[in-house]
Short mmCIF file of C-alpha atoms and ligand atoms in Angstrom, two decimals:
data_model
loop_
_atom_site.label_atom_id
_atom_site.label_comp_id
_atom_site.label_asym_id
_atom_site.label_seq_id
_atom_site.Cartn_x
_atom_site.Cartn_y
_atom_site.Cartn_z
CA UNK A 1 89.89 124.17 97.95
CA UNK A 2 90.21 121.29 100.66
CA UNK A 3 87.38 120.08 102.68
CA UNK A 4 87.74 121.44 106.54
CA UNK A 5 89.48 119.50 109.23
CA UNK A 6 85.62 118.90 110.90
CA UNK A 7 82.46 119.76 109.93
CA UNK A 8 78.94 119.04 111.84
CA UNK A 9 76.28 118.98 109.60
CA UNK A 10 72.48 119.75 111.51
CA UNK A 11 73.50 117.27 113.99
CA UNK A 12 70.33 115.93 115.93
CA UNK A 13 70.11 113.36 118.59
CA UNK A 14 66.62 112.07 119.86
CA UNK A 15 66.96 109.96 123.77
CA UNK A 16 63.60 108.14 124.72
CA UNK A 17 62.11 108.97 127.78
CA UNK A 18 60.67 107.00 130.52
CA UNK A 19 57.30 105.16 128.94
CA UNK A 20 53.97 106.66 130.56
CA UNK A 21 51.66 104.04 129.15
CA UNK A 22 51.86 100.89 127.66
CA UNK A 23 49.54 101.82 125.35
CA UNK A 24 51.71 104.52 123.86
CA UNK A 25 54.88 104.78 122.92
CA UNK A 26 57.65 105.98 124.71
CA UNK A 27 57.75 110.21 124.61
CA UNK A 28 61.13 111.36 123.30
CA UNK A 29 63.35 114.23 124.17
CA UNK A 30 65.79 115.89 121.69
CA UNK A 31 69.13 116.34 123.42
CA UNK A 32 71.13 117.92 120.44
CA UNK A 33 68.75 119.66 117.61
CA UNK A 34 70.30 120.84 114.21
CA UNK A 35 73.50 122.03 115.43
CA UNK A 36 76.34 122.67 112.90
CA UNK A 37 79.72 124.13 112.93
CA UNK A 38 83.10 123.50 111.02
CA UNK A 39 86.89 123.20 113.05
CA UNK A 40 90.11 123.91 111.31
CA UNK A 41 93.52 122.93 111.43
CA UNK A 42 95.08 124.57 114.56
CA UNK A 43 91.48 125.63 115.62
CA UNK A 44 89.71 125.67 118.81
CA UNK A 45 85.85 125.91 118.81
CA UNK A 46 84.76 125.99 122.78
CA UNK A 47 80.94 124.58 123.39
CA UNK A 48 79.78 125.61 126.13
CA UNK A 49 76.57 125.30 128.12
CA UNK A 50 74.90 124.18 131.64
CA UNK A 51 74.11 120.31 132.59
CA UNK A 52 72.33 118.48 130.02
CA UNK A 53 72.46 121.14 127.53
CA UNK A 54 73.61 117.86 125.08
CA UNK A 55 77.37 119.18 124.92
CA UNK A 56 78.48 115.28 125.96
CA UNK A 57 76.25 113.57 123.01
CA UNK A 58 78.03 116.11 120.48
CA UNK A 59 80.86 115.07 121.58
CA UNK A 60 79.85 111.09 121.12
CA UNK A 61 78.58 111.83 117.76
CA UNK A 62 81.64 113.56 116.74
CA UNK A 63 83.87 111.06 117.96
CA UNK A 64 81.52 108.51 116.28
CA UNK A 65 80.67 106.47 119.30
CA UNK A 66 77.14 106.97 118.84
CA UNK A 67 75.88 108.12 115.52
CA UNK A 68 72.80 111.00 114.99
CA UNK A 69 69.52 110.89 114.15
CA UNK A 70 69.59 113.10 111.49
CA UNK A 71 72.62 115.44 110.11
CA UNK A 72 76.60 114.79 109.38
CA UNK A 73 79.68 114.33 110.93
CA UNK A 74 82.25 114.92 108.24
CA UNK A 75 86.03 114.03 109.00
CA UNK A 76 88.43 116.15 106.27
CA UNK A 77 84.96 115.79 104.17
CA UNK A 78 84.31 112.08 104.77
CA UNK A 79 80.62 111.02 106.56
CA UNK A 80 82.24 109.08 109.46
CA UNK A 81 78.56 107.87 110.15
CA UNK A 82 78.86 106.01 106.80
CA UNK A 83 82.25 104.00 106.52
CA UNK A 84 82.21 100.25 107.68
CA UNK A 85 83.20 99.43 110.84
CA UNK A 86 86.99 98.19 109.56
CA UNK A 87 87.57 102.05 107.76
CA UNK A 88 86.14 103.65 110.88
CA UNK A 89 89.05 102.11 113.24
CA UNK A 90 91.62 103.14 111.10
CA UNK A 91 90.09 106.69 110.77
CA UNK A 92 90.02 106.93 114.77
CA UNK A 93 93.93 107.38 115.08
CA UNK A 94 93.05 110.97 113.76
CA UNK A 95 90.58 111.21 116.02
CA UNK A 96 90.71 111.15 120.14
CA UNK A 97 89.24 112.02 123.37
CA UNK A 98 90.09 113.74 126.73
CA UNK A 99 87.40 112.73 129.27
CA UNK A 100 87.08 114.33 132.69
CA UNK A 101 88.26 111.98 134.72
CA UNK A 102 91.92 110.17 133.60
CA UNK A 103 91.25 107.73 137.00
CA UNK A 104 88.10 106.14 134.53
CA UNK A 105 90.34 105.78 131.72
CA UNK A 106 93.52 104.88 133.41
CA UNK A 107 93.57 101.07 134.88
CA UNK A 108 94.81 101.29 137.81
CA UNK A 109 96.44 97.89 138.03
CA UNK A 110 98.73 98.53 134.82
CA UNK A 111 101.71 100.60 133.99
CA UNK A 112 101.02 104.13 133.17
CA UNK A 113 102.90 103.22 129.39
CA UNK A 114 100.42 100.08 129.08
CA UNK A 115 97.35 102.28 128.88
CA UNK A 116 98.89 105.09 127.14
CA UNK A 117 99.67 102.29 124.21
CA UNK A 118 96.14 101.13 123.95
CA UNK A 119 95.07 103.45 121.17
CA UNK A 120 97.91 102.00 118.91
CA UNK A 121 96.98 98.29 119.84
CA UNK A 122 93.72 98.99 118.67
CA UNK A 123 95.04 100.19 115.46
CA UNK A 124 97.88 97.26 114.95
CA UNK A 125 101.03 99.50 116.03
CA UNK A 126 101.81 97.60 119.32
CA UNK A 127 105.35 97.08 118.24
CA UNK A 128 105.71 100.93 118.48
CA UNK A 129 103.82 100.80 121.24
CA UNK A 130 106.77 101.73 124.16
CA UNK A 131 109.01 104.05 122.14
CA UNK A 132 105.83 106.35 121.42
CA UNK A 133 104.55 105.88 124.57
CA UNK A 134 107.53 107.50 126.26
CA UNK A 135 107.52 109.92 123.42
CA UNK A 136 104.29 110.99 124.51
CA UNK A 137 104.80 111.03 128.01
CA UNK A 138 108.03 114.02 127.21
CA UNK A 139 105.17 115.96 125.05
CA UNK A 140 103.35 116.41 128.14
CA UNK A 141 106.38 117.41 130.22
CA UNK A 142 106.57 114.44 132.03
CA UNK A 143 109.44 111.80 131.70
CA UNK A 144 110.19 108.57 129.78
CA UNK A 145 110.52 106.92 132.68
CA UNK A 146 107.08 107.48 134.05
CA UNK A 147 105.65 104.71 131.82
CA UNK A 148 106.98 102.58 134.23
CA UNK A 149 105.14 103.92 137.02
CA UNK A 150 101.26 103.10 137.85
CA UNK A 151 98.52 105.68 137.66
CA UNK A 152 98.41 106.19 142.08
CA UNK A 153 101.56 107.34 141.44
CA UNK A 154 100.58 110.64 139.71
CA UNK A 155 98.96 113.66 140.75
CA UNK A 156 95.65 114.51 139.28
CA UNK A 157 97.44 117.22 137.16
CA UNK A 158 100.04 114.61 136.01
CA UNK A 159 97.11 112.10 135.41
CA UNK A 160 95.27 114.54 132.99
CA UNK A 161 98.52 115.01 131.18
CA UNK A 162 98.87 110.98 131.07
CA UNK A 163 95.49 111.13 129.48
CA UNK A 164 96.29 113.37 127.16
CA UNK A 165 99.43 111.33 125.81
CA UNK A 166 97.15 108.68 125.62
CA UNK A 167 95.21 110.81 123.33
CA UNK A 168 98.40 111.92 120.98
CA UNK A 169 100.07 109.20 121.00
CA UNK A 170 98.17 108.19 117.42
CA UNK A 171 99.85 111.80 116.07
CA UNK A 172 95.62 112.92 116.00
CA UNK A 173 94.47 116.07 113.64
CA UNK A 174 91.88 116.20 116.20
CA UNK A 175 91.28 115.89 119.73
CA UNK A 176 87.99 116.27 121.53
CA UNK A 177 88.51 117.30 125.53
CA UNK A 178 85.24 117.06 127.33
CA UNK A 179 85.04 118.78 130.27
CA UNK A 180 89.24 118.24 130.53
CA UNK A 181 90.07 120.11 133.36
CA UNK A 182 86.72 120.45 135.22
CA UNK A 183 87.82 118.18 138.26
CA UNK A 184 91.18 120.47 138.51
CA UNK A 185 92.20 123.15 141.26
CA UNK A 186 92.62 126.59 139.12
CA UNK A 187 96.20 126.34 139.15
CA UNK A 188 96.92 123.09 137.64
CA UNK A 189 93.51 124.05 135.01
CA UNK A 190 95.46 127.03 133.87
CA UNK A 191 98.64 124.25 133.30
CA UNK A 192 96.93 121.86 131.81
CA UNK A 193 95.01 124.61 129.21
CA UNK A 194 98.41 126.01 128.52
CA UNK A 195 99.67 122.55 127.90
CA UNK A 196 96.91 121.77 125.24
CA UNK A 197 97.50 125.02 123.74
CA UNK A 198 101.24 124.38 123.22
CA UNK A 199 100.82 121.17 121.79
CA UNK A 200 97.51 122.29 119.00
CA UNK A 201 100.24 124.93 117.67
CA UNK A 202 102.98 122.02 117.91
CA UNK A 203 100.74 119.66 116.15
CA UNK A 204 98.73 121.77 114.72
CA UNK A 205 95.50 120.11 116.15
CA UNK A 206 92.14 121.39 116.00
CA UNK A 207 90.62 121.10 118.95
CA UNK A 208 86.95 120.86 120.17
CA UNK A 209 87.04 121.87 123.82
CA UNK A 210 83.63 121.51 125.65
CA UNK A 211 83.39 123.32 129.04
CA UNK A 212 80.41 124.33 131.32
CA UNK A 213 82.71 127.31 132.87
CA UNK A 214 83.13 129.83 130.14
CA UNK A 215 86.31 131.35 132.36
CA UNK A 216 87.78 128.42 130.92
CA UNK A 217 86.30 128.24 127.51
CA UNK A 218 87.05 132.21 126.89
CA UNK A 219 90.54 131.53 127.42
CA UNK A 220 91.74 128.55 125.29
CA UNK A 221 89.25 128.76 121.63
CA UNK A 222 88.56 130.91 118.38
CA UNK A 223 85.15 130.18 117.72
CA UNK A 224 82.53 129.79 120.50
CA UNK A 225 79.03 127.66 120.44
CA UNK A 226 76.61 128.18 123.24
CA UNK A 227 73.54 125.29 124.15
CA UNK A 228 70.77 125.73 125.85
CA UNK A 229 68.58 122.43 125.84
CA UNK A 230 70.16 121.23 122.76
CA UNK A 231 70.00 124.27 120.49
CA UNK A 232 72.62 126.08 119.83
CA UNK A 233 71.82 129.64 120.94
CA UNK A 234 75.08 131.58 120.25
CA UNK A 235 77.86 130.80 117.88
CA UNK A 236 80.43 132.92 116.41
CA UNK A 237 83.84 134.59 117.17
CA UNK A 238 84.47 134.56 120.97
CA UNK A 239 85.77 137.62 121.58
CA UNK A 240 82.62 139.10 120.34
CA UNK A 241 80.52 136.58 122.19
CA UNK A 242 82.02 137.58 125.35
CA UNK A 243 82.32 141.69 124.91
CA UNK A 244 78.59 141.57 123.29
CA UNK A 245 76.65 138.65 124.14
CA UNK A 246 73.23 138.52 122.36
CA UNK A 247 71.43 136.28 124.62
CA UNK A 248 70.35 136.92 128.46
CA UNK A 249 71.57 133.18 128.60
CA UNK A 250 74.87 133.71 127.53
CA UNK A 251 75.12 136.78 129.71
CA UNK A 252 74.13 134.51 132.98
CA UNK A 253 76.61 132.07 132.21
CA UNK A 254 79.48 134.84 131.94
CA UNK A 255 78.49 136.30 135.23
CA UNK A 256 78.63 132.54 136.64
CA UNK A 257 82.13 132.29 135.52
CA UNK A 258 83.49 135.15 136.89
CA UNK A 259 84.36 137.10 133.35
CA UNK A 260 83.68 140.14 133.47
CA UNK A 261 83.70 142.38 130.27
N1 ATP B 301 72.29 107.46 126.46
C1 ATP B 301 71.08 108.05 127.03
N2 ATP B 301 69.56 108.13 127.43
C2 ATP B 301 68.86 108.49 127.34
N3 ATP B 301 69.12 109.97 127.67
C3 ATP B 301 70.34 110.39 127.38
C4 ATP B 301 71.33 109.47 127.31
N4 ATP B 301 72.28 110.65 127.04
C5 ATP B 301 71.91 111.60 127.62
N5 ATP B 301 70.76 112.02 127.71
C6 ATP B 301 69.84 113.18 127.93
O1 ATP B 301 70.33 114.07 126.66
C7 ATP B 301 70.91 115.30 127.51
C8 ATP B 301 72.07 116.03 127.36
O2 ATP B 301 72.69 115.22 127.97
P1 ATP B 301 74.52 115.65 127.53
O3 ATP B 301 75.21 114.49 128.57
O4 ATP B 301 74.84 115.53 126.32
O5 ATP B 301 74.57 116.84 128.13
P2 ATP B 301 75.96 117.81 128.68
O6 ATP B 301 75.44 119.10 128.29
O7 ATP B 301 77.34 116.68 128.59
O8 ATP B 301 75.82 117.81 130.30
P3 ATP B 301 76.51 117.90 131.32
O9 ATP B 301 77.70 119.29 131.60
O10 ATP B 301 76.38 117.60 132.46
O11 ATP B 301 77.79 117.05 131.37
C9 ATP B 301 70.23 115.34 129.12
O12 ATP B 301 69.15 115.55 129.09
C10 ATP B 301 70.57 113.90 129.09
O13 ATP B 301 69.81 113.48 130.07
MG1 MG B 302 79.11 116.53 129.58
#
């Protein structure tokens, strides 16, 4: 049997809290505490939890932006945090990320075609940049000619499509979406979620989808991980958790999101 697309094993990350005394070591907090999960090709894992529960910290470790203090991130069986810098750079084309705020990730002074091609330049594939960014624009439902425009010429939803185009331009196998629709109106949220699901089907993407909103997560994921204070307090098939949440915390998230079961 081949290795899963992505496997997290006992991921743990601690941060130092502000020092309380010059004589003592600064206290630590555990932002992510022994989290394990797998994502297969074509599958979506949703991660839900309140602000500060550790969701983005998981994303940063999965993307190898930040190393865990304990545990492993295995991408196709390979420990990402054990790779040499050059090898990690080459692997990056296979896992890409979409953030909440596309304005933060799109350079306002650059044409969007340039920004979409950025991940290609990072791996030395810039020769193909123009063609592939136009192709990616079409894949996200925009026009190839939009490559010539600037970010301010697009709506919030369109900018999020551009951010998705940039994430798929390297033809990744895994997409990490951290609150990717949280800043959008509900109707636009639905369009972007549909786009992500269509792309997933078309490209066989594995998806790690992070949201504080259970209503959003429930509509898109297969497996669900419920986080509280860095711990996985509930984990399993999404239908089962939404129908019979075992934890009062999950029940309160359900109530807050207006998902009635
Ligand atoms: N670089 C850092 N240094 C110190 N503490 C950090 C750092 N990054 C995150 N934390 C702390 O770790 C905890 C988890 O943060 P994280 O950003 O992962 O939460 P989150 O679930 O993504 O929250 P949100 O829904 O607000 O995005 C928080 O208490 C946060 O303050
Ligand atoms: Mg976050």
